[in-house]
Amino acid sequence: MTEQPPRTTGAPSRTPVHDSPAPEPTNASALIRNDAGQYLMHLRDHLPGLIWEPGAWSLLGGGREPQDRSLEETVRRELREEAGLDLPELEP
């Protein structure tokens, strides 16, 4: 005897329709170097369970948010939030 799948009734399920697709979850980081060859690093807050990789050194940057239209907007927003930086030029 084989098991039969359960029967369902009612209207079929519908996929929600969105005006615009959400950006893919991704991160953008900046590697910032001065004329002496030193790199700017960010020491993450030590808040275990609240932030990703607490207490670790990292590049400045972070996750793309729905309002970010590009990865450049993501990294510029993160630079402002994390370090108060508004750099006139970024090179990919």
Short mmCIF file of N, CA and C in Angstrom, two decimals, residues 2-92:
data_model
loop_
_atom_site.label_atom_id
_atom_site.label_comp_id
_atom_site.label_asym_id
_atom_site.label_seq_id
_atom_site.Cartn_x
_atom_site.Cartn_y
_atom_site.Cartn_z
N THR A 2 0.62 2.19 -0.89
CA THR A 2 1.41 3.43 -0.95
C THR A 2 0.63 4.55 -0.28
N GLU A 3 1.38 5.45 0.29
CA GLU A 3 0.76 6.58 0.97
C GLU A 3 0.35 7.63 -0.05
N GLN A 4 -0.85 8.14 0.06
CA GLN A 4 -1.36 9.16 -0.85
C GLN A 4 -1.10 10.55 -0.26
N PRO A 5 -0.74 11.52 -1.11
CA PRO A 5 -0.56 12.88 -0.59
C PRO A 5 -1.89 13.44 -0.10
N PRO A 6 -1.87 14.33 0.89
CA PRO A 6 -3.12 14.89 1.40
C PRO A 6 -3.81 15.72 0.32
N ARG A 7 -5.12 15.72 0.33
CA ARG A 7 -5.90 16.52 -0.60
C ARG A 7 -6.09 17.91 -0.02
N THR A 8 -6.07 18.88 -0.89
CA THR A 8 -6.29 20.26 -0.45
C THR A 8 -7.49 20.82 -1.18
N THR A 9 -8.12 21.78 -0.58
CA THR A 9 -9.24 22.46 -1.21
C THR A 9 -9.02 23.94 -1.13
N GLY A 10 -9.76 24.69 -1.90
CA GLY A 10 -9.66 26.14 -1.85
C GLY A 10 -8.85 26.67 -3.02
N ALA A 11 -8.62 27.98 -2.99
CA ALA A 11 -7.89 28.64 -4.08
C ALA A 11 -6.41 28.29 -4.00
N PRO A 12 -5.76 28.22 -5.15
CA PRO A 12 -4.32 27.95 -5.13
C PRO A 12 -3.58 29.12 -4.48
N SER A 13 -2.42 28.80 -3.89
CA SER A 13 -1.63 29.86 -3.27
C SER A 13 -1.07 30.76 -4.36
N ARG A 14 -0.86 32.01 -4.00
CA ARG A 14 -0.34 32.99 -4.96
C ARG A 14 0.97 33.53 -4.46
N THR A 15 1.86 33.80 -5.39
CA THR A 15 3.14 34.41 -5.06
C THR A 15 2.93 35.91 -4.95
N PRO A 16 3.42 36.54 -3.87
CA PRO A 16 3.24 37.98 -3.73
C PRO A 16 3.90 38.72 -4.89
N VAL A 17 3.29 39.80 -5.31
CA VAL A 17 3.82 40.63 -6.39
C VAL A 17 4.42 41.86 -5.75
N HIS A 18 5.65 42.19 -6.16
CA HIS A 18 6.34 43.38 -5.65
C HIS A 18 6.56 44.36 -6.79
N ASP A 19 6.55 45.64 -6.46
CA ASP A 19 6.80 46.66 -7.48
C ASP A 19 8.19 46.54 -8.06
N SER A 20 9.18 46.29 -7.22
CA SER A 20 10.54 46.12 -7.71
C SER A 20 11.20 45.02 -6.89
N PRO A 21 12.05 44.25 -7.52
CA PRO A 21 12.69 43.17 -6.78
C PRO A 21 13.64 43.70 -5.72
N ALA A 22 13.71 42.99 -4.61
CA ALA A 22 14.64 43.37 -3.55
C ALA A 22 16.05 43.06 -4.01
N PRO A 23 17.02 43.87 -3.60
CA PRO A 23 18.39 43.58 -4.00
C PRO A 23 18.85 42.26 -3.39
N GLU A 24 19.73 41.59 -4.10
CA GLU A 24 20.27 40.35 -3.56
C GLU A 24 21.05 40.67 -2.30
N PRO A 25 20.97 39.80 -1.28
CA PRO A 25 21.76 40.06 -0.08
C PRO A 25 23.24 39.96 -0.43
N THR A 26 23.94 41.01 -0.18
CA THR A 26 25.37 41.05 -0.49
C THR A 26 26.03 42.11 0.36
N ASN A 27 27.33 42.10 0.40
CA ASN A 27 28.10 43.06 1.17
C ASN A 27 29.01 43.85 0.25
N ALA A 28 29.38 45.04 0.70
CA ALA A 28 30.35 45.86 -0.01
C ALA A 28 31.33 46.39 1.03
N SER A 29 32.62 46.32 0.73
CA SER A 29 33.65 46.78 1.66
C SER A 29 34.62 47.68 0.93
N ALA A 30 35.30 48.51 1.70
CA ALA A 30 36.29 49.43 1.13
C ALA A 30 37.67 49.12 1.71
N LEU A 31 38.64 49.10 0.86
CA LEU A 31 40.03 48.96 1.27
C LEU A 31 40.64 50.34 1.10
N ILE A 32 40.91 51.02 2.23
CA ILE A 32 41.37 52.40 2.22
C ILE A 32 42.82 52.44 2.67
N ARG A 33 43.67 53.03 1.80
CA ARG A 33 45.11 53.09 2.06
C ARG A 33 45.57 54.54 1.95
N ASN A 34 46.44 54.94 2.87
CA ASN A 34 46.98 56.29 2.79
C ASN A 34 48.30 56.28 2.02
N ASP A 35 48.91 57.45 1.86
CA ASP A 35 50.15 57.57 1.08
C ASP A 35 51.33 56.85 1.72
N ALA A 36 51.25 56.56 3.03
CA ALA A 36 52.32 55.83 3.72
C ALA A 36 52.13 54.32 3.59
N GLY A 37 51.10 53.88 2.89
CA GLY A 37 50.87 52.45 2.71
C GLY A 37 50.13 51.80 3.87
N GLN A 38 49.57 52.61 4.77
CA GLN A 38 48.81 52.07 5.90
C GLN A 38 47.35 51.91 5.51
N TYR A 39 46.72 50.85 6.04
CA TYR A 39 45.33 50.56 5.74
C TYR A 39 44.45 50.91 6.92
N LEU A 40 43.26 51.44 6.63
CA LEU A 40 42.29 51.78 7.66
C LEU A 40 41.46 50.54 7.94
N MET A 41 41.43 50.14 9.21
CA MET A 41 40.66 48.98 9.64
C MET A 41 39.64 49.43 10.69
N HIS A 42 38.63 48.63 10.86
CA HIS A 42 37.54 48.92 11.78
C HIS A 42 37.51 47.82 12.85
N LEU A 43 37.56 48.20 14.12
CA LEU A 43 37.44 47.23 15.21
C LEU A 43 35.97 47.13 15.58
N ARG A 44 35.39 45.96 15.31
CA ARG A 44 33.96 45.77 15.55
C ARG A 44 33.67 45.75 17.05
N ASP A 45 32.52 46.30 17.43
CA ASP A 45 32.11 46.28 18.84
C ASP A 45 32.09 44.85 19.36
N HIS A 46 32.41 44.69 20.63
CA HIS A 46 32.39 43.35 21.22
C HIS A 46 31.02 43.13 21.86
N LEU A 47 30.04 42.79 21.01
CA LEU A 47 28.68 42.55 21.45
C LEU A 47 28.23 41.18 20.95
N PRO A 48 28.73 40.09 21.58
CA PRO A 48 28.36 38.75 21.12
C PRO A 48 26.85 38.57 21.05
N GLY A 49 26.40 37.97 19.96
CA GLY A 49 24.99 37.71 19.77
C GLY A 49 24.23 38.87 19.16
N LEU A 50 24.83 40.06 19.14
CA LEU A 50 24.15 41.22 18.58
C LEU A 50 24.71 41.65 17.23
N ILE A 51 25.99 41.44 17.02
CA ILE A 51 26.59 41.81 15.74
C ILE A 51 27.41 40.65 15.22
N TRP A 52 27.66 40.67 13.93
CA TRP A 52 28.44 39.64 13.27
C TRP A 52 29.92 39.82 13.59
N GLU A 53 30.61 38.78 13.96
CA GLU A 53 32.04 38.76 14.31
C GLU A 53 32.42 39.86 15.30
N PRO A 54 31.86 39.84 16.50
CA PRO A 54 32.17 40.87 17.49
C PRO A 54 33.64 40.84 17.90
N GLY A 55 34.21 42.04 18.10
CA GLY A 55 35.58 42.16 18.56
C GLY A 55 36.64 41.87 17.52
N ALA A 56 36.27 41.73 16.26
CA ALA A 56 37.22 41.41 15.20
C ALA A 56 37.57 42.68 14.40
N TRP A 57 38.77 42.68 13.83
CA TRP A 57 39.17 43.74 12.92
C TRP A 57 38.58 43.43 11.55
N SER A 58 38.13 44.46 10.86
CA SER A 58 37.54 44.24 9.53
C SER A 58 37.73 45.47 8.66
N LEU A 59 37.45 45.28 7.38
CA LEU A 59 37.39 46.41 6.47
C LEU A 59 36.11 47.18 6.77
N LEU A 60 36.08 48.45 6.41
CA LEU A 60 34.84 49.22 6.54
C LEU A 60 33.88 48.75 5.46
N GLY A 61 32.64 48.59 5.82
CA GLY A 61 31.64 48.15 4.86
C GLY A 61 30.54 47.40 5.57
N GLY A 62 29.65 46.85 4.77
CA GLY A 62 28.55 46.11 5.36
C GLY A 62 27.55 45.66 4.33
N GLY A 63 26.39 45.26 4.80
CA GLY A 63 25.37 44.67 3.96
C GLY A 63 24.55 45.69 3.18
N ARG A 64 24.17 45.26 1.99
CA ARG A 64 23.31 46.08 1.14
C ARG A 64 21.93 46.17 1.76
N GLU A 65 21.35 47.38 1.72
CA GLU A 65 20.01 47.60 2.25
C GLU A 65 19.07 47.92 1.09
N PRO A 66 17.76 47.73 1.28
CA PRO A 66 16.82 47.91 0.18
C PRO A 66 16.92 49.27 -0.54
N GLN A 67 17.26 50.33 0.17
CA GLN A 67 17.34 51.65 -0.47
C GLN A 67 18.62 51.84 -1.30
N ASP A 68 19.60 50.96 -1.15
CA ASP A 68 20.85 51.08 -1.90
C ASP A 68 20.62 50.62 -3.34
N ARG A 69 20.84 51.52 -4.29
CA ARG A 69 20.61 51.18 -5.70
C ARG A 69 21.81 50.49 -6.34
N SER A 70 22.95 50.53 -5.67
CA SER A 70 24.16 49.90 -6.21
C SER A 70 25.10 49.55 -5.06
N LEU A 71 26.11 48.76 -5.38
CA LEU A 71 27.11 48.45 -4.36
C LEU A 71 27.90 49.69 -3.97
N GLU A 72 28.08 50.62 -4.91
CA GLU A 72 28.77 51.86 -4.56
C GLU A 72 27.96 52.64 -3.52
N GLU A 73 26.64 52.70 -3.68
CA GLU A 73 25.81 53.36 -2.67
C GLU A 73 25.92 52.65 -1.33
N THR A 74 25.99 51.32 -1.36
CA THR A 74 26.13 50.56 -0.12
C THR A 74 27.42 50.93 0.59
N VAL A 75 28.53 50.90 -0.13
CA VAL A 75 29.81 51.18 0.53
C VAL A 75 29.90 52.64 0.97
N ARG A 76 29.35 53.56 0.20
CA ARG A 76 29.37 54.96 0.63
C ARG A 76 28.55 55.16 1.90
N ARG A 77 27.37 54.54 1.98
CA ARG A 77 26.54 54.64 3.18
C ARG A 77 27.27 54.05 4.38
N GLU A 78 27.88 52.90 4.20
CA GLU A 78 28.60 52.25 5.30
C GLU A 78 29.80 53.09 5.75
N LEU A 79 30.51 53.71 4.82
CA LEU A 79 31.64 54.57 5.20
C LEU A 79 31.17 55.76 6.03
N ARG A 80 30.02 56.33 5.66
CA ARG A 80 29.47 57.45 6.45
C ARG A 80 29.05 56.96 7.83
N GLU A 81 28.34 55.82 7.89
CA GLU A 81 27.84 55.31 9.17
C GLU A 81 28.96 54.89 10.12
N GLU A 82 29.95 54.20 9.59
CA GLU A 82 30.99 53.60 10.45
C GLU A 82 32.14 54.53 10.76
N ALA A 83 32.45 55.46 9.84
CA ALA A 83 33.65 56.27 10.06
C ALA A 83 33.45 57.75 9.77
N GLY A 84 32.22 58.16 9.41
CA GLY A 84 32.00 59.56 9.11
C GLY A 84 32.71 60.02 7.85
N LEU A 85 33.02 59.09 6.95
CA LEU A 85 33.76 59.42 5.73
C LEU A 85 32.83 59.65 4.55
N ASP A 86 33.13 60.68 3.76
CA ASP A 86 32.44 60.93 2.50
C ASP A 86 33.55 61.17 1.47
N LEU A 87 34.02 60.11 0.86
CA LEU A 87 35.15 60.20 -0.05
C LEU A 87 34.70 60.66 -1.43
N PRO A 88 35.43 61.64 -2.02
CA PRO A 88 35.02 62.15 -3.33
C PRO A 88 35.16 61.13 -4.45
N GLU A 89 36.10 60.20 -4.31
CA GLU A 89 36.35 59.24 -5.38
C GLU A 89 36.56 57.84 -4.81
N LEU A 90 35.93 56.88 -5.44
CA LEU A 90 36.14 55.46 -5.10
C LEU A 90 36.54 54.74 -6.38
N GLU A 91 37.52 53.87 -6.28
CA GLU A 91 37.93 53.06 -7.43
C GLU A 91 37.54 51.62 -7.19
N PRO A 92 36.91 50.99 -8.18
CA PRO A 92 36.55 49.58 -8.01
C PRO A 92 37.79 48.69 -7.97
#
